Amino acid sequence: MSKKHLYNSLDGLVNKCLRGLITYNPALALDEQNRVVYNTEYDKSTVSIISGGGSGHEPAWSGYVGTNLLAASVAGDVFASPSTRQIMAGMDAVPSDKGTILVVTNYTGDCLHFGLAAQKANAKGQKCKMIICGDDVSLGKNGSLVGRRGLAGQLGVLKVMGGASGAGGSLDQVYDLGMAFSQQIVSMAVTLDHCHVPGRAEHAHSGPDELEIGTGPHNEPGYKKLSPIPSPEDLAKTILKYLVDQSDPLRGYVNFNKGDETIILISNFGGMSFLEIGAFLNELLDQLDEDWGIQPVRVVSGFLETSLNAPAFSVSIVNVTETSKNCSYSADDIKGFFDARTNTHWESMSGSQARRRTRKEQLVQPPPAPRHAIDDATDLKVEPAQLDRMIRTACKNLIEAEPDLTRWDTIMGDGDCGESLKQGATYLLKALDDKVAESGSVGTVLQELEEILEGKMGGTLGGILGIFVVSLRAALADNFAITKEENGIPKLWAKATRVALDNLSQFTPAKVGDRTVMDTLIPFAEGLAANGKFDEGVDAAVAGAEKTKTLKPRLGRATYVGAGQDANQEMPPDPGAWGAMVVIKALQAGL
């Protein structure tokens, strides 16, 4: 895959894309600060459907905002989930009298941020439900904690839900339809080569006579490599066996019976020609009919959910008949919702341009959200120069570690961990330069970090650290009375860290040994609590991060790539765990 790009940096690229995209539909508006595209003509008497995820998958999801589809979409950085605050802004942009449904693909960062947004909305009395779509069959039913990852089958879920909402369905009816439809999808992707991310030095490659099946849309390595490259006929046969063979104990997720009505969706990842995709679709349809007795009643093929310019595609098959047995709608109703006309990319990238709005009218600049005042009576204070030195050292060390973190994450995942941490550190350094630590207020610094994690970082690690920091700041204030005890401040930090981790456990099942950032955070908290000594916590964090070199991944994207299965294969440390360790050691050095 070529490394040539018009834009050789990701700086500002997502926002520029969104500014350009909204012009095809004059009903769209862009909250650029939060990267929310929304339909200004949305009918608030219908159920509001919102989706989103990392950028680089265009037209997903901003290209599907419009009549009978999404009310709004929320975009993160390239291959990284949007933040909780962005999602809340999306919900605020399209309020509904009936309620809101958030629909995301099954990736940890998306589940964390959208899940937290749903919780916050319900806590405020808003009616909000959430659907997590996992349709990939490549991993199989092997006891993974994360379940099936999401591929382009989710677009079919959004399409029927949008049609049902437009037809006046209730919150429960639309939600039940989405759940039923999402559970009747099987998908698998094929990659001829990996995409190249603008501005990124690391670049995965496939061999010259090799393709991969079971790949994800974030440049993850595939479930299996095939070399030499099989013929299109043999490749189609292999894919369909994974998808529809009910005798497969690992992948028989959906039953297909004679006479069942089905839908097939082919998603071009961005780098396949129409010529080849059209020919391969023809082969798939022939074999479905001849070998499996399946004749889809609807066929969709195109750029549904891309992976930048990757020469790759995914195949999804949905059983409409079985869907109808698990919701209040008939198969004919569901087909009608699927056929409902929209003014989005689903119909045409050109859209209706009969009535245009100026770009200024479409670009929205909401006022910044007000900050909560820090209660001086329960705010931990540190000597300002020391606080600045500790945080600044941590930020600088994290920035220096970025190349290694990116390289390791490219091997095990999608390569965004190092860049996300560097971005957060850069923002925090700027805040230090703007005197955020000049009063010595730990609460103020943590609030600033919370703002960065929730509003600017995104991604799985941003979600985890965001929840941790929010909980830590609250726990420090709630338990401030501990400071009056002997050795009070170390006890306070030990208590607050433990409370923050307990709260974080509500959002992630990760434990020590799963090869995640928790392999650093949990030992740090336990070491800190043992004798109230920071050094013991640091030693435990270092040991935990080092141990990830020997652990098999049990959570996150690395679980999909078979990493760690070869006992003789040398693995890098988990980049999230290592990044957290770098910060903790730097805080110690700053002391």
CSV table of C-alpha atoms in Angstrom, one decimal, residues 31-345:
chain,number,residue,atom,x,y,z
A,31,ASP,CA,-20.7,21.2,15.9
A,32,GLU,CA,-17.0,21.4,14.9
A,33,GLN,CA,-15.7,21.5,18.5
A,34,ASN,CA,-17.4,18.2,19.3
A,35,ARG,CA,-17.2,16.7,15.8
A,36,VAL,CA,-21.0,16.2,15.8
A,37,VAL,CA,-22.9,16.1,12.5
A,38,TYR,CA,-26.6,16.4,13.0
A,39,ASN,CA,-29.8,16.9,11.1
A,40,THR,CA,-31.4,20.3,11.7
A,41,GLU,CA,-34.7,19.1,10.2
A,42,TYR,CA,-34.9,16.1,12.6
A,43,ASP,CA,-38.4,15.4,13.9
A,44,LYS,CA,-38.1,15.3,17.7
A,45,SER,CA,-41.4,13.4,17.9
A,46,THR,CA,-39.5,10.3,16.6
A,47,VAL,CA,-36.9,8.2,18.2
A,48,SER,CA,-33.4,9.8,18.0
A,49,ILE,CA,-30.8,7.4,16.7
A,50,ILE,CA,-27.1,8.3,17.2
A,51,SER,CA,-24.0,6.5,16.2
A,52,GLY,CA,-20.3,7.2,15.7
A,53,GLY,CA,-16.8,6.0,16.3
A,54,GLY,CA,-13.3,6.6,15.0
A,55,SER,CA,-12.7,8.5,11.9
A,56,GLY,CA,-11.1,6.9,8.8
A,57,HIS,CA,-14.3,4.8,8.2
A,58,GLU,CA,-16.1,7.4,6.1
A,59,PRO,CA,-18.9,7.6,5.1
A,60,ALA,CA,-19.5,5.9,8.5
A,61,TRP,CA,-21.0,7.5,10.4
A,62,SER,CA,-21.4,11.2,9.4
A,63,GLY,CA,-22.5,10.1,5.9
A,64,TYR,CA,-25.6,8.5,7.3
A,65,VAL,CA,-27.1,11.5,9.1
A,66,GLY,CA,-30.4,12.4,7.5
A,67,THR,CA,-34.0,11.5,7.0
A,68,ASN,CA,-35.0,8.0,8.0
A,69,LEU,CA,-31.5,7.2,9.3
A,70,LEU,CA,-29.3,8.8,11.9
A,71,ALA,CA,-30.3,12.0,13.8
A,72,ALA,CA,-26.6,12.7,14.6
A,73,SER,CA,-23.1,11.1,14.4
A,74,VAL,CA,-20.1,11.6,16.6
A,75,ALA,CA,-16.5,11.4,15.2
A,76,GLY,CA,-13.3,10.5,17.1
A,77,ASP,CA,-9.8,10.7,15.9
A,78,VAL,CA,-8.6,8.3,13.3
A,79,PHE,CA,-9.4,4.8,14.5
A,80,ALA,CA,-10.1,6.1,18.0
A,81,SER,CA,-13.5,6.4,19.7
A,82,PRO,CA,-15.0,9.9,20.4
A,83,SER,CA,-15.1,11.1,24.0
A,84,THR,CA,-18.0,11.0,26.4
A,85,ARG,CA,-18.4,14.7,26.2
A,86,GLN,CA,-18.6,14.6,22.4
A,87,ILE,CA,-21.4,12.0,22.6
A,88,MET,CA,-23.3,14.0,25.1
A,89,ALA,CA,-23.1,17.0,22.8
A,90,GLY,CA,-24.5,14.8,20.0
A,91,MET,CA,-27.5,13.8,22.2
A,92,ASP,CA,-28.1,17.5,23.1
A,93,ALA,CA,-28.2,18.4,19.5
A,94,VAL,CA,-31.1,16.1,18.6
A,95,PRO,CA,-33.4,15.7,21.7
A,96,SER,CA,-36.4,13.5,21.3
A,97,ASP,CA,-39.7,13.3,23.0
A,98,LYS,CA,-39.7,9.5,22.6
A,99,GLY,CA,-36.1,8.9,23.6
A,100,THR,CA,-32.6,8.2,22.2
A,101,ILE,CA,-30.9,5.0,21.1
A,102,LEU,CA,-27.1,5.0,20.9
A,103,VAL,CA,-25.8,2.3,18.4
A,104,VAL,CA,-22.1,1.4,18.3
A,105,THR,CA,-19.8,-1.4,17.1
A,106,ASN,CA,-18.2,-3.7,19.7
A,107,TYR,CA,-14.9,-2.0,20.5
A,108,THR,CA,-13.8,-1.2,24.0
A,109,GLY,CA,-13.4,2.6,23.6
A,110,ASP,CA,-16.8,3.0,21.9
A,111,CYS,CA,-18.5,0.8,24.5
A,112,LEU,CA,-16.9,2.8,27.3
A,113,HIS,CA,-17.6,6.3,26.1
A,114,PHE,CA,-21.1,5.7,24.6
A,115,GLY,CA,-22.0,3.6,27.7
A,116,LEU,CA,-21.0,6.4,30.1
A,117,ALA,CA,-22.9,8.9,28.0
A,118,ALA,CA,-26.0,6.7,28.2
A,119,GLN,CA,-25.6,6.5,32.0
A,120,LYS,CA,-25.3,10.2,32.3
A,121,ALA,CA,-28.3,10.8,30.1
A,122,ASN,CA,-30.5,8.4,32.1
A,123,ALA,CA,-29.2,10.0,35.4
A,124,LYS,CA,-30.6,13.3,34.1
A,125,GLY,CA,-34.0,11.8,33.4
A,126,GLN,CA,-33.5,11.4,29.7
A,127,LYS,CA,-34.8,8.2,28.1
A,128,CYS,CA,-31.7,6.5,26.5
A,129,LYS,CA,-30.9,3.0,25.4
A,130,MET,CA,-27.8,1.5,23.8
A,131,ILE,CA,-27.1,-1.3,21.3
A,132,ILE,CA,-23.7,-2.8,20.9
A,133,CYS,CA,-23.3,-4.5,17.5
A,134,GLY,CA,-20.9,-7.4,17.1
A,135,ASP,CA,-21.1,-9.3,13.8
A,136,ASP,CA,-17.6,-10.6,13.0
A,137,VAL,CA,-17.4,-14.4,13.0
A,138,SER,CA,-13.6,-14.7,12.7
A,139,LEU,CA,-12.8,-15.0,16.4
A,140,GLY,CA,-15.4,-17.6,17.1
A,141,LYS,CA,-17.0,-18.8,20.3
A,142,ASN,CA,-13.8,-19.4,22.2
A,143,GLY,CA,-14.7,-17.9,25.5
A,144,SER,CA,-13.4,-14.4,24.7
A,145,LEU,CA,-14.5,-11.7,27.2
A,146,VAL,CA,-14.9,-9.1,24.5
A,147,GLY,CA,-17.3,-11.0,22.2
A,148,ARG,CA,-17.6,-10.4,18.4
A,149,ARG,CA,-16.2,-7.2,17.1
A,150,GLY,CA,-18.2,-4.9,14.9
A,151,LEU,CA,-18.0,-4.8,11.1
A,152,ALA,CA,-20.2,-3.1,8.5
A,153,GLY,CA,-23.2,-5.2,9.4
A,154,GLN,CA,-24.0,-2.4,11.8
A,155,LEU,CA,-25.0,-0.2,8.9
A,156,GLY,CA,-27.9,-2.6,8.2
A,157,VAL,CA,-28.9,-2.2,11.8
A,158,LEU,CA,-28.9,1.6,11.5
A,159,LYS,CA,-30.9,1.5,8.3
A,160,VAL,CA,-33.8,-0.6,9.6
A,161,MET,CA,-33.9,1.3,12.9
A,162,GLY,CA,-33.9,4.6,11.0
A,163,GLY,CA,-36.8,3.4,8.8
A,164,ALA,CA,-38.7,2.2,11.9
A,165,SER,CA,-38.1,5.5,13.7
A,166,GLY,CA,-39.3,7.5,10.7
A,167,ALA,CA,-42.4,5.4,10.5
A,168,GLY,CA,-43.3,6.4,14.1
A,169,GLY,CA,-42.1,3.4,16.1
A,170,SER,CA,-41.9,3.7,19.8
A,171,LEU,CA,-38.6,3.6,21.7
A,172,ASP,CA,-39.1,0.0,22.7
A,173,GLN,CA,-40.2,-1.1,19.3
A,174,VAL,CA,-37.2,0.5,17.5
A,175,TYR,CA,-34.8,-0.8,20.2
A,176,ASP,CA,-36.1,-4.3,20.0
A,177,LEU,CA,-35.9,-4.3,16.2
A,178,GLY,CA,-32.2,-3.1,16.4
A,179,MET,CA,-31.3,-5.8,18.9
A,180,ALA,CA,-33.1,-8.5,17.0
A,181,PHE,CA,-31.5,-7.5,13.7
A,182,SER,CA,-28.0,-7.1,15.1
A,183,GLN,CA,-28.1,-10.6,16.5
A,184,GLN,CA,-29.0,-12.1,13.1
A,185,ILE,CA,-25.8,-10.8,11.3
A,186,VAL,CA,-22.7,-12.8,10.4
A,187,SER,CA,-19.7,-10.9,8.8
A,188,MET,CA,-16.1,-11.5,7.8
A,189,ALA,CA,-13.5,-9.2,6.2
A,190,VAL,CA,-10.7,-10.0,3.7
A,191,THR,CA,-7.6,-7.8,3.3
A,192,LEU,CA,-5.2,-7.8,0.4
A,193,ASP,CA,-3.0,-5.3,2.2
A,194,HIS,CA,-3.2,-2.9,5.1
A,195,CYS,CA,-4.0,0.8,4.8
A,196,HIS,CA,-1.4,3.5,5.6
A,197,VAL,CA,-2.4,6.3,8.0
A,198,PRO,CA,-1.3,9.8,6.9
A,199,GLY,CA,1.7,11.0,9.0
A,200,ARG,CA,2.3,7.7,10.7
A,201,ALA,CA,5.7,6.1,10.3
A,202,GLU,CA,4.7,2.6,11.2
A,203,HIS,CA,3.0,0.6,8.4
A,204,ALA,CA,1.8,-3.0,8.4
A,205,HIS,CA,2.3,-5.0,5.2
A,206,SER,CA,0.9,-8.2,3.8
A,207,GLY,CA,3.2,-10.4,1.7
A,208,PRO,CA,3.3,-10.2,-2.1
A,209,ASP,CA,1.4,-13.5,-2.5
A,210,GLU,CA,-0.7,-13.3,0.6
A,211,LEU,CA,-4.1,-12.2,1.8
A,212,GLU,CA,-5.7,-12.2,5.3
A,213,ILE,CA,-9.2,-13.2,6.3
A,214,GLY,CA,-10.8,-12.2,9.6
A,215,THR,CA,-9.3,-8.7,9.5
A,216,GLY,CA,-10.7,-5.7,11.3
A,217,PRO,CA,-11.3,-2.1,10.1
A,218,HIS,CA,-8.5,-0.6,12.1
A,219,ASN,CA,-5.5,-2.2,10.4
A,220,GLU,CA,-5.5,-5.2,12.8
A,221,PRO,CA,-3.8,-8.3,11.4
A,222,GLY,CA,-6.2,-11.0,10.3
A,223,TYR,CA,-7.4,-14.2,11.9
A,224,LYS,CA,-5.6,-16.3,9.2
A,225,LYS,CA,-3.2,-15.6,6.4
A,226,LEU,CA,-3.7,-17.4,3.1
A,227,SER,CA,-0.7,-17.9,0.8
A,228,PRO,CA,-0.7,-18.3,-2.1
A,229,ILE,CA,-3.7,-16.1,-2.7
A,230,PRO,CA,-6.6,-18.3,-3.5
A,231,SER,CA,-8.8,-17.9,-6.6
A,232,PRO,CA,-11.9,-15.7,-6.2
A,233,GLU,CA,-14.0,-18.9,-6.4
A,234,ASP,CA,-12.1,-20.6,-3.6
A,235,LEU,CA,-12.0,-17.4,-1.5
A,236,ALA,CA,-15.8,-17.0,-1.8
A,237,LYS,CA,-16.3,-20.6,-0.8
A,238,THR,CA,-14.0,-20.2,2.3
A,239,ILE,CA,-15.8,-17.0,3.4
A,240,LEU,CA,-19.3,-18.4,3.0
A,241,LYS,CA,-18.4,-21.5,4.9
A,242,TYR,CA,-17.4,-19.4,7.9
A,243,LEU,CA,-20.6,-17.3,7.6
A,244,VAL,CA,-23.4,-19.8,7.0
A,245,ASP,CA,-22.2,-23.2,8.0
A,246,GLN,CA,-24.4,-24.0,11.0
A,247,SER,CA,-22.4,-27.1,11.8
A,248,ASP,CA,-19.3,-25.0,12.7
A,249,PRO,CA,-19.4,-25.1,16.5
A,250,LEU,CA,-17.2,-21.9,16.7
A,251,ARG,CA,-19.0,-19.8,14.2
A,252,GLY,CA,-22.6,-21.0,13.9
A,253,TYR,CA,-24.0,-17.7,15.2
A,254,VAL,CA,-27.0,-17.5,12.9
A,255,ASN,CA,-29.3,-20.2,11.5
A,256,PHE,CA,-30.4,-20.1,7.9
A,257,ASN,CA,-33.3,-22.2,6.9
A,258,LYS,CA,-34.8,-22.9,3.5
A,259,GLY,CA,-37.1,-20.0,2.5
A,260,ASP,CA,-35.6,-17.5,5.0
A,261,GLU,CA,-35.4,-14.0,3.6
A,262,THR,CA,-31.9,-12.5,3.9
A,263,ILE,CA,-29.9,-9.4,3.1
A,264,ILE,CA,-26.3,-9.2,2.0
A,265,LEU,CA,-24.0,-6.2,2.4
A,266,ILE,CA,-20.6,-5.9,0.8
A,267,SER,CA,-18.5,-3.1,2.3
A,268,ASN,CA,-15.5,-1.8,0.3
A,269,PHE,CA,-12.8,-0.8,2.7
A,270,GLY,CA,-11.7,2.0,0.4
A,271,GLY,CA,-9.1,0.5,-2.0
A,272,MET,CA,-11.0,-2.1,-4.0
A,273,SER,CA,-12.1,-1.3,-7.6
A,274,PHE,CA,-15.8,-1.5,-8.5
A,275,LEU,CA,-14.8,-3.9,-11.2
A,276,GLU,CA,-13.4,-6.5,-8.8
A,277,ILE,CA,-16.0,-6.0,-6.1
A,278,GLY,CA,-18.8,-6.4,-8.7
A,279,ALA,CA,-17.3,-9.6,-10.0
A,280,PHE,CA,-16.8,-11.0,-6.5
A,281,LEU,CA,-20.3,-10.1,-5.4
A,282,ASN,CA,-21.6,-12.1,-8.4
A,283,GLU,CA,-19.5,-15.1,-7.3
A,284,LEU,CA,-20.9,-14.8,-3.8
A,285,LEU,CA,-24.5,-14.7,-5.0
A,286,ASP,CA,-23.9,-17.7,-7.3
A,287,GLN,CA,-22.4,-19.8,-4.5
A,288,LEU,CA,-25.0,-18.8,-2.0
A,289,ASP,CA,-27.8,-20.0,-4.3
A,290,GLU,CA,-26.1,-23.2,-5.6
A,291,ASP,CA,-24.3,-24.4,-2.4
A,292,TRP,CA,-26.5,-23.0,0.4
A,293,GLY,CA,-29.9,-22.4,-1.1
A,294,ILE,CA,-29.9,-18.7,0.0
A,295,GLN,CA,-31.2,-16.0,-2.4
A,296,PRO,CA,-30.9,-12.6,-0.7
A,297,VAL,CA,-33.9,-10.3,-1.1
A,298,ARG,CA,-31.8,-7.2,-0.8
A,299,VAL,CA,-28.2,-6.6,-2.0
A,300,VAL,CA,-26.1,-3.6,-1.0
A,301,SER,CA,-22.6,-3.1,-2.2
A,302,GLY,CA,-20.3,0.0,-1.9
A,303,PHE,CA,-18.3,2.1,0.5
A,304,LEU,CA,-20.4,1.4,3.6
A,305,GLU,CA,-17.7,1.5,6.2
A,306,THR,CA,-14.1,2.0,5.0
A,307,SER,CA,-10.6,1.7,6.5
A,308,LEU,CA,-9.0,4.7,4.8
A,309,ASN,CA,-7.7,3.3,1.5
A,310,ALA,CA,-7.3,-0.3,2.4
A,311,PRO,CA,-7.6,-2.8,-0.5
A,312,ALA,CA,-10.1,-4.9,1.5
A,313,PHE,CA,-13.8,-5.6,2.0
A,314,SER,CA,-16.2,-7.3,4.3
A,315,VAL,CA,-19.2,-9.6,3.6
A,316,SER,CA,-22.3,-9.5,5.9
A,317,ILE,CA,-25.4,-11.7,5.7
A,318,VAL,CA,-28.6,-11.0,7.7
A,319,ASN,CA,-31.5,-13.3,8.4
A,320,VAL,CA,-34.6,-11.1,8.1
A,321,THR,CA,-37.0,-13.9,8.8
A,322,GLU,CA,-35.4,-14.8,12.1
A,323,THR,CA,-35.2,-11.1,13.0
A,324,SER,CA,-39.0,-10.8,12.7
A,325,LYS,CA,-39.5,-13.6,15.2
A,326,ASN,CA,-37.8,-11.5,17.9
A,327,CYS,CA,-39.4,-8.2,17.6
A,328,SER,CA,-42.9,-6.7,16.9
A,329,TYR,CA,-42.3,-6.2,13.2
A,330,SER,CA,-42.9,-8.6,10.3
A,331,ALA,CA,-40.4,-9.5,7.7
A,332,ASP,CA,-42.2,-7.3,5.2
A,333,ASP,CA,-42.1,-4.4,7.7
A,334,ILE,CA,-38.4,-4.8,8.1
A,335,LYS,CA,-37.8,-4.9,4.4
A,336,GLY,CA,-39.9,-1.7,4.1
A,337,PHE,CA,-37.7,0.0,6.8
A,338,PHE,CA,-34.6,-1.1,4.9
A,339,ASP,CA,-36.0,0.4,1.7
A,340,ALA,CA,-37.1,3.7,3.3
A,341,ARG,CA,-35.6,6.5,1.2
A,342,THR,CA,-33.0,8.8,2.8
A,343,ASN,CA,-31.1,11.9,1.8
A,344,THR,CA,-27.8,10.4,2.9
A,345,HIS,CA,-24.9,8.5,1.4
